mmCIF file of C-alpha atoms in Angstrom:
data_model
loop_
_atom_site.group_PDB
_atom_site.id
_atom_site.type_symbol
_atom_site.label_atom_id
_atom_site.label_comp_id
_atom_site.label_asym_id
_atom_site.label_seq_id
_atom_site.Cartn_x
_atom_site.Cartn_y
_atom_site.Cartn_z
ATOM 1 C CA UNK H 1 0.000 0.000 0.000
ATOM 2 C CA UNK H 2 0.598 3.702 -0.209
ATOM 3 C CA UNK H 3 0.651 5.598 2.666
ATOM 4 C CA UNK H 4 1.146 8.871 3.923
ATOM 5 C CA UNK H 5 2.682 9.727 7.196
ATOM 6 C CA UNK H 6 2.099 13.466 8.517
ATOM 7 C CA UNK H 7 4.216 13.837 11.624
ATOM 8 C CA UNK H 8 6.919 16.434 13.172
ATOM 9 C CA UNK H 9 8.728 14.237 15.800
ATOM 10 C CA UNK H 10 11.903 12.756 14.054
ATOM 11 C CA UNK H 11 11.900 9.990 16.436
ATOM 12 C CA UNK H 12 8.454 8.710 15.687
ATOM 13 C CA UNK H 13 8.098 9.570 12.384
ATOM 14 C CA UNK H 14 11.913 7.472 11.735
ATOM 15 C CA UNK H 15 10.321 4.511 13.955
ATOM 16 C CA UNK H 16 7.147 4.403 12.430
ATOM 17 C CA UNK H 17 7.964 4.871 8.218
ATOM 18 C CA UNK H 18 10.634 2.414 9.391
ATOM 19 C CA UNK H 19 8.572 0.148 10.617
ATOM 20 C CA UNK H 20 5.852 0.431 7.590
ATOM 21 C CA UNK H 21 8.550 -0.121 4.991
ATOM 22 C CA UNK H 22 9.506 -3.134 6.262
ATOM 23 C CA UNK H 23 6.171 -4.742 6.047
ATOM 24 C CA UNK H 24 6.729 -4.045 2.353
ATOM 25 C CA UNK H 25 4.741 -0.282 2.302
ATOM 26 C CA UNK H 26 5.757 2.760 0.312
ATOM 27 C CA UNK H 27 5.856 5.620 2.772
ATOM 28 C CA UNK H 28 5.604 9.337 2.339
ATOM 29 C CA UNK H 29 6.113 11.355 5.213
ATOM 30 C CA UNK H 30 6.086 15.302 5.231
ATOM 31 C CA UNK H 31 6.370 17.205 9.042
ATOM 32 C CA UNK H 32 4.053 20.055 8.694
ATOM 33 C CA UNK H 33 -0.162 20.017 8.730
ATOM 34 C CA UNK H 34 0.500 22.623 5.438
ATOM 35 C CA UNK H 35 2.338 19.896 3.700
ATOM 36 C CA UNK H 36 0.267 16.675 4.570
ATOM 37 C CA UNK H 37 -2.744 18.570 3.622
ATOM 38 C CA UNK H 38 -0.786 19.153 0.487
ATOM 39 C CA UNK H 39 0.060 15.564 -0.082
ATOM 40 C CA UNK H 40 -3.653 14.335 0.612
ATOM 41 C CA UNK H 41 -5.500 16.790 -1.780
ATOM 42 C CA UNK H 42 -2.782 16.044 -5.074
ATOM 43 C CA UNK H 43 -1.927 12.511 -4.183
ATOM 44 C CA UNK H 44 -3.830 8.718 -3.771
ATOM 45 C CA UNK H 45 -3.053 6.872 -0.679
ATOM 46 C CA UNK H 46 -4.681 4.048 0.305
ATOM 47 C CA UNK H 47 -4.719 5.629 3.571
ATOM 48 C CA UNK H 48 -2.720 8.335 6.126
ATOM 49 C CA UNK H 49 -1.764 8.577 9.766
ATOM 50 C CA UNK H 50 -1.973 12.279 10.616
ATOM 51 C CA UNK H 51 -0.307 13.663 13.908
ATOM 52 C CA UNK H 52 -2.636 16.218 15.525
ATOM 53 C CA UNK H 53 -0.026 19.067 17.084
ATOM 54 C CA UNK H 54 1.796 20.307 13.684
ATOM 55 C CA UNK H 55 3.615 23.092 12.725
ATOM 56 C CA UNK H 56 1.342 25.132 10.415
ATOM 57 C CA UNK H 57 -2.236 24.008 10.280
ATOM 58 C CA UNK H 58 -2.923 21.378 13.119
ATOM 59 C CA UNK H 59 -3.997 17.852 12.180
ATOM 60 C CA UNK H 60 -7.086 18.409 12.704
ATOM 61 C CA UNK H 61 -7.732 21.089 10.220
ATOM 62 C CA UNK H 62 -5.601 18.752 8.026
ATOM 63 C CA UNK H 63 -8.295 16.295 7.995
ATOM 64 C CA UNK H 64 -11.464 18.543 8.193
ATOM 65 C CA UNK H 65 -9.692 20.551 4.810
ATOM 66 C CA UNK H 66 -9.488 17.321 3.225
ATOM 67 C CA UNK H 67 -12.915 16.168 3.891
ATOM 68 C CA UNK H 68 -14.031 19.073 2.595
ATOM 69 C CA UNK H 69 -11.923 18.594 -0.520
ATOM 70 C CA UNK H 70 -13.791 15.490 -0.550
ATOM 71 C CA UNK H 71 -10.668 13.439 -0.443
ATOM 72 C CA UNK H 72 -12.207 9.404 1.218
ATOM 73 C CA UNK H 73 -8.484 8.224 1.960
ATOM 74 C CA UNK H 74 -9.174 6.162 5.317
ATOM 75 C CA UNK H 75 -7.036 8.631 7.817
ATOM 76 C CA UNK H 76 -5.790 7.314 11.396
ATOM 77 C CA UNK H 77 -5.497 9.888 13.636
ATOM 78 C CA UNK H 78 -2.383 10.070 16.007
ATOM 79 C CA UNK H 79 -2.762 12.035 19.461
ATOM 80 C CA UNK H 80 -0.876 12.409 22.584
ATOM 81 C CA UNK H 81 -4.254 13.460 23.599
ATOM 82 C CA UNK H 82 -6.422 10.847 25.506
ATOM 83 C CA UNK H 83 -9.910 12.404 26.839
ATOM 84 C CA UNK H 84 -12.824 11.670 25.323
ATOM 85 C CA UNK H 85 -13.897 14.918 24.306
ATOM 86 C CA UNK H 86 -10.300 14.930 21.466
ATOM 87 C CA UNK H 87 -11.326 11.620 20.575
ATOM 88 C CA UNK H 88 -14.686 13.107 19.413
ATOM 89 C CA UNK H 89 -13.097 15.908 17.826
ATOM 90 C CA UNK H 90 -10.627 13.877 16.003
ATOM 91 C CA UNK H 91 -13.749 11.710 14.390
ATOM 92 C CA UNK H 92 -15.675 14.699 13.992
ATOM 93 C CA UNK H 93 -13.255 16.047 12.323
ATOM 94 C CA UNK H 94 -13.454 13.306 9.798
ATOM 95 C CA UNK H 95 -10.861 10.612 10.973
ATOM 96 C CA UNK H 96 -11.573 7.423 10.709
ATOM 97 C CA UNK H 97 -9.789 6.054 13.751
ATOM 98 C CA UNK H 98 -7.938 7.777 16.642
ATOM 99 C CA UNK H 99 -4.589 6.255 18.551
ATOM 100 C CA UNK H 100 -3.158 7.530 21.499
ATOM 101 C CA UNK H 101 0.751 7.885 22.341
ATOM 102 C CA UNK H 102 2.643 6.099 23.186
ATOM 103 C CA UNK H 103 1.385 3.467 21.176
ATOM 104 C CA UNK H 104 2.778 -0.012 19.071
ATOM 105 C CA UNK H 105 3.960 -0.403 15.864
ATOM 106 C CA UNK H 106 1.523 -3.749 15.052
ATOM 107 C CA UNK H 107 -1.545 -1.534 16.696
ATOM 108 C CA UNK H 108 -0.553 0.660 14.321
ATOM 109 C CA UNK H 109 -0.282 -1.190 11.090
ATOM 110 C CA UNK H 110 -3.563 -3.410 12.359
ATOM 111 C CA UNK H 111 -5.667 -0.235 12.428
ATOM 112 C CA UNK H 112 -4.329 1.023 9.088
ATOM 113 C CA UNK H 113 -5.255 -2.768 7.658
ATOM 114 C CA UNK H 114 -8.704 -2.142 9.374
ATOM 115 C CA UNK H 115 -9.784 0.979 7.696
ATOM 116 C CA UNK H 116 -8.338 0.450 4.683
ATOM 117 C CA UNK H 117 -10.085 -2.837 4.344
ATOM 118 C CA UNK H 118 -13.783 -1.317 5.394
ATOM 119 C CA UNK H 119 -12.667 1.548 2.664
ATOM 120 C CA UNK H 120 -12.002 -1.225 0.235
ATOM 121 C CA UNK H 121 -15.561 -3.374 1.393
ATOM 122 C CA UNK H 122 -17.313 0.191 0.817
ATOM 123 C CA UNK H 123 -15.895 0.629 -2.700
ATOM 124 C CA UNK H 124 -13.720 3.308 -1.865
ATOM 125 C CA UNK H 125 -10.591 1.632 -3.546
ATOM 126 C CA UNK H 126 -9.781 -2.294 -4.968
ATOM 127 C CA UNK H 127 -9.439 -5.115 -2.843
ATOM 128 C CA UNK H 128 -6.991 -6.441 -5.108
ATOM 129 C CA UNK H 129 -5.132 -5.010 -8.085
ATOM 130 C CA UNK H 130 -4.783 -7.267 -11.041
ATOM 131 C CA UNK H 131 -3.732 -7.790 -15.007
ATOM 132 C CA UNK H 132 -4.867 -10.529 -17.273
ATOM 133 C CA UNK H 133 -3.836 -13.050 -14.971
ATOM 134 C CA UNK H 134 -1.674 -11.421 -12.440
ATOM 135 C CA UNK H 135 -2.866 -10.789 -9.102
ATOM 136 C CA UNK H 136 -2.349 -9.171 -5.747
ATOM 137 C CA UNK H 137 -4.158 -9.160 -2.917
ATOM 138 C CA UNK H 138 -3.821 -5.540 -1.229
ATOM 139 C CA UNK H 139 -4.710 -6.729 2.469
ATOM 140 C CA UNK H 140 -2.666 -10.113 2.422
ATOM 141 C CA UNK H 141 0.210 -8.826 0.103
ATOM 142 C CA UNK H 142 -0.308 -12.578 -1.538
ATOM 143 C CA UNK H 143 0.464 -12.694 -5.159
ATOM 144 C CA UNK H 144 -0.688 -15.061 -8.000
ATOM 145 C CA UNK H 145 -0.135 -15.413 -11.605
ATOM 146 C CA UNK H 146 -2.891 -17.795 -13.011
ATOM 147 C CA UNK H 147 -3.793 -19.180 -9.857
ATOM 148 C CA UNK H 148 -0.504 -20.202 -8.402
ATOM 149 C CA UNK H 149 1.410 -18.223 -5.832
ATOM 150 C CA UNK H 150 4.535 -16.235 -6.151
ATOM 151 C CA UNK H 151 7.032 -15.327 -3.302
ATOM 152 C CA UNK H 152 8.307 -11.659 -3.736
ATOM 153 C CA UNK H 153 10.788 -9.725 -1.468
ATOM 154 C CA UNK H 154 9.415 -6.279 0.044
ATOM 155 C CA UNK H 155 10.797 -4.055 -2.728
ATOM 156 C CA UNK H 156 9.436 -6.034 -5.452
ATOM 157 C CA UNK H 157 6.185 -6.105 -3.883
ATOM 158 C CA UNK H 158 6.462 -2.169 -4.137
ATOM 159 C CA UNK H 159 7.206 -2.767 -7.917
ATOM 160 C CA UNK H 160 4.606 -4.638 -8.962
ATOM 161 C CA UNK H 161 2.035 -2.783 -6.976
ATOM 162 C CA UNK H 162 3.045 -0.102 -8.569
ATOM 163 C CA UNK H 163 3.088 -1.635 -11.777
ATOM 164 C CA UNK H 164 -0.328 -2.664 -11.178
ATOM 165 C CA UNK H 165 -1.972 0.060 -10.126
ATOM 166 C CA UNK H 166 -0.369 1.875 -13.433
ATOM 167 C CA UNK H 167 -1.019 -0.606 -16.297
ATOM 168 C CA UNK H 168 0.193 -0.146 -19.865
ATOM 169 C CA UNK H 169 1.786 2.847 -18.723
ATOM 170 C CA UNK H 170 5.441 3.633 -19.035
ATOM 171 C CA UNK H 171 7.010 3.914 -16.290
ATOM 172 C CA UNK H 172 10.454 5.636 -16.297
ATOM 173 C CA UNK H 173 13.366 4.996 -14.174
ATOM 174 C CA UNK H 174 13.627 8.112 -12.173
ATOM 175 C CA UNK H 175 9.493 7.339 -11.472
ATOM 176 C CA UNK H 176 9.969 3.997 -9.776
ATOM 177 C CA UNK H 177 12.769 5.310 -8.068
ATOM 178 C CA UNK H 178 10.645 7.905 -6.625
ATOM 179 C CA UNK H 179 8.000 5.515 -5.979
ATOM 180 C CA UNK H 180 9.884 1.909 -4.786
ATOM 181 C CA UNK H 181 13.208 3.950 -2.825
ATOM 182 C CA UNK H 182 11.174 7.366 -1.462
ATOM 183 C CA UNK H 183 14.074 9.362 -3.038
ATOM 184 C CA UNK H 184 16.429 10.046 -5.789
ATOM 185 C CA UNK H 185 19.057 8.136 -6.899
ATOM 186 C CA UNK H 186 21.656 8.560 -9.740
ATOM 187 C CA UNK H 187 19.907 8.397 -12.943
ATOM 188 C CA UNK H 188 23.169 6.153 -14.068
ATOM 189 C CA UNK H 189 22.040 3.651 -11.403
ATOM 190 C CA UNK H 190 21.294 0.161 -12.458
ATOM 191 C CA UNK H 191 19.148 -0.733 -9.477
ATOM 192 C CA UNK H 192 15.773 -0.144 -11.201
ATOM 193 C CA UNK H 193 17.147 -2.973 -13.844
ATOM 194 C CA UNK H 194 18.682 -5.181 -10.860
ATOM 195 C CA UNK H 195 14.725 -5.465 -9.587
ATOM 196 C CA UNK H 196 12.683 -5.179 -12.447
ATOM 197 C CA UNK H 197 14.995 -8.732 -13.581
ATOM 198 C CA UNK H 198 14.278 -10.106 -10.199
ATOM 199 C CA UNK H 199 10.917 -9.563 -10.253
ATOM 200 C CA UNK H 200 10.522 -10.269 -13.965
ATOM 201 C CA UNK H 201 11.474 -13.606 -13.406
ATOM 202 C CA UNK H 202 9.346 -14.558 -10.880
ATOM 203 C CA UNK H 203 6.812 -12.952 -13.229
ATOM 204 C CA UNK H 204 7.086 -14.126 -16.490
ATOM 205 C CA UNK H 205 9.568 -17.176 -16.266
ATOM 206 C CA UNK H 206 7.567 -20.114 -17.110
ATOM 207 C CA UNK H 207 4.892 -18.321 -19.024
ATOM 208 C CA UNK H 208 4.159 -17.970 -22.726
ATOM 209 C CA UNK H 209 2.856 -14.500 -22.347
ATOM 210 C CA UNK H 210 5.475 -11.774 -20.644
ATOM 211 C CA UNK H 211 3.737 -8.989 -18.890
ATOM 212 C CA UNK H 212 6.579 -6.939 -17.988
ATOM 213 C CA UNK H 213 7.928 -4.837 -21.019
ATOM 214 C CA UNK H 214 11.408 -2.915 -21.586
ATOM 215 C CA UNK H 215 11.326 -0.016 -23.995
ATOM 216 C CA UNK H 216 14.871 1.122 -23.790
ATOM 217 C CA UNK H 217 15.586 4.507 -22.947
ATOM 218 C CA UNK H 218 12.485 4.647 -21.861
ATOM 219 C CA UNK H 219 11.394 2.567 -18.862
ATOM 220 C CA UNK H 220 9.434 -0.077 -18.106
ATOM 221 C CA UNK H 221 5.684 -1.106 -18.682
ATOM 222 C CA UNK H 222 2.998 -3.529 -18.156
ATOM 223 C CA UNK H 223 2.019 -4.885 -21.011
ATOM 224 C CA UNK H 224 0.891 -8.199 -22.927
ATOM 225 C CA UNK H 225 3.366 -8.405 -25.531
#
């Protein structure tokens, strides 16, 4: 999944993308309300944990600007705050869930799995992303080409869901860099064609019909050929 992190403390904000990546996530994390709004109104996510003190707008605002922008992203509220009356204002506000600090990573990552999956039941995004017949399952990260199961590493689980979720588009290096790695890398880098051969193996090999395309120069699409 995609998800958006809006959060000012370096130490949580480090512990917690940290923690989502390794489940296999792609993570984008900004430390002001200004910017997360930002991030929520131009960008999909298949959902957002949202810090409520922030400098600039507060998280609140964050979420009751983006409601109002009519973005649905499911969006977990994080709070230091415990009383009832901010975990009213938090859901009024139009979060969908509201954790307290100190908190756990798997509480964490259970409640994003929860929203996103009643989001998902709703209609408010797929359950699954797919191509002819190559599958994966959003919730359970399980992947299947033509009915039988494939074993991918975390960063080639970010590939092909972003593969997926862009078909028979072409997708240039500097984009899934962006997209699988968070950040920049040398253009001259070969470690977009290191993992698009790993995962291109587990992929295709064994199959009469490829689905993942090279158009040199160019990048990399997902295509029948």
């Amino acid at each position: 999944m995609r998800l958006l992190l809006v959060e000012d403390d370096e130490k949580i904000g480090g512990f917690v993308k940290k923690g989502l990546e390794q489940e296999g996530h792609v993570l984008d994390w900004v430390r002001t309300g200004d910017d997360g709004l930002a991030h929520l109104t131009t960008t999909e996510y298949d959902a957002a944990v949202v810090d409520v003190m922030l400098p600039g707008i507060s998280g609140l605002e964050v979420v009751r600007a983006a409601r109002q922008k009519r973005v649905v992203t499911p969006i977990v509220i994080l709070s230091a705050r415990d009383a009832v009356a901010d975990r009213v204002a938090g859901l009024e506000a139009g979060a969908d869930d509201y954790l307290t600090k100190p908190f756990s990573l798997v509480e964490l990552a259970a409640r994003i799995n929860a929203q996103v999956r009643r989001a998902t039941t709703h209609g408010a995004g797929p359950a699954k992303l797919s191509y002819a017949d190559l599958t994966l399952d959003l919730q359970t990260r399980r992947v299947e080409r033509d009915g039988v199961p494939i074993e991918l590493q975390a960063k080639e689980l970010k590939l092909l869901e972003y593969l997926l979720r862009h078909p028979e588009r072409v997708l240039s290096k500097a984009m899934i860099l962006q997209h699988v790695w968070d950040y920049s890398f040398d253009p001259q880098t070969n470690v977009v064609d290191v993992l698009v051969c790993r995962l291109r193996n587990k992929i295709d090999r064994n199959y009469p019909t490829t689905l993942i395309q090279t158009l040199r120069g160019v990048g990399y699409v997902l295509r029948q050929k």
